[in-house]
Coordinates of C-alpha atoms in Angstrom, one line a residue:
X186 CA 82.9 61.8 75.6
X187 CA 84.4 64.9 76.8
X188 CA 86.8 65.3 79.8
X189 CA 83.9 66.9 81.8
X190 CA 81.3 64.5 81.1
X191 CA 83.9 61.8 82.2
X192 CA 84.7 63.1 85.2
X193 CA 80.9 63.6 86.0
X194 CA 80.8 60.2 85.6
X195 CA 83.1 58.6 87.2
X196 CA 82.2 61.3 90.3
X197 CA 78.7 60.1 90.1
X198 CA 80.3 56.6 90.8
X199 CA 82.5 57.3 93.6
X200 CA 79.2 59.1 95.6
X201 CA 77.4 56.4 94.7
X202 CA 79.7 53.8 96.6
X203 CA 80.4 56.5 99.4
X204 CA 76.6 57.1 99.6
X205 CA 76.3 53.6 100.2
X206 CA 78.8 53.1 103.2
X207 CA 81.7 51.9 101.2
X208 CA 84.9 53.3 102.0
X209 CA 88.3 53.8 99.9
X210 CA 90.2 51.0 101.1
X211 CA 93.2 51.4 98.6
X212 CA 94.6 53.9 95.9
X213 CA 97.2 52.5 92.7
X214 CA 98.3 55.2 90.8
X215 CA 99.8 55.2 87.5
X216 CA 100.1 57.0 84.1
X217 CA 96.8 55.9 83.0
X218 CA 94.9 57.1 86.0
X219 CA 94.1 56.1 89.4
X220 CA 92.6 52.7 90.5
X221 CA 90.4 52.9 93.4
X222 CA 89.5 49.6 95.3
X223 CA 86.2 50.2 97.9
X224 CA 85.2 48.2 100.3
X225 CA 82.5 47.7 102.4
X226 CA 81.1 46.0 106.3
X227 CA 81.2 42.7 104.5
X228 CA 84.6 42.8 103.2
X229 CA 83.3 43.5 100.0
X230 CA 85.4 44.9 97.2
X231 CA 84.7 47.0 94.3
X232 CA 87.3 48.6 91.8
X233 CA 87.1 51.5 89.7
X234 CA 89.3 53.8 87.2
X235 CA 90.1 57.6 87.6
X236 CA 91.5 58.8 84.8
X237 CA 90.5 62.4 85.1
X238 CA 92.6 65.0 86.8
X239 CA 89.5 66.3 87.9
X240 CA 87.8 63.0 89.4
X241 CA 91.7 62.5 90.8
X242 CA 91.1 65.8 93.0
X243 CA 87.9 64.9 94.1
X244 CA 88.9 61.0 95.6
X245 CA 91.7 62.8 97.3
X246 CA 89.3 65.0 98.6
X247 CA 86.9 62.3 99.8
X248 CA 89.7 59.6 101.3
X249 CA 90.9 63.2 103.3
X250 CA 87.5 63.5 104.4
X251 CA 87.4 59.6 105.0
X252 CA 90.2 59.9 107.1
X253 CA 89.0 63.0 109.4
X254 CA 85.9 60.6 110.2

């Protein structure tokens, strides 16, 4: 898969979660990526990979716009 079609995934998840009301509760970065842990009203987690610079630019983007709300 190429890095563009990765990132369009793992952007397509991130909206999905945000779309649903989930919000980025916690952010662990390493050399192998990001890992991003949602939640949502019901104290629900989910956990995801970044591993794109790309999708890395655009959860920074979203938890800014997180916080502004």
């Amino acid at each position: 898969m190429s890095d563009y079609q990765e990132y369009l995934a793992e952007r397509d998840k991130m909206d999905y979660y945000l779309g649903k009301g989930w919000k980025i509760s916690s952010v662990i970065e390493n050399l192998s990526g990001a890992f991003l842990v949602f939640k949502n009203q019901d104290d629900s987690e989910a956990e995801m990979q970044v591993k794109t610079a790309d999708g890395r630019k655009y959860f920074s983007a979203m938890l800014i716009a997180q916080a502004k709300n």
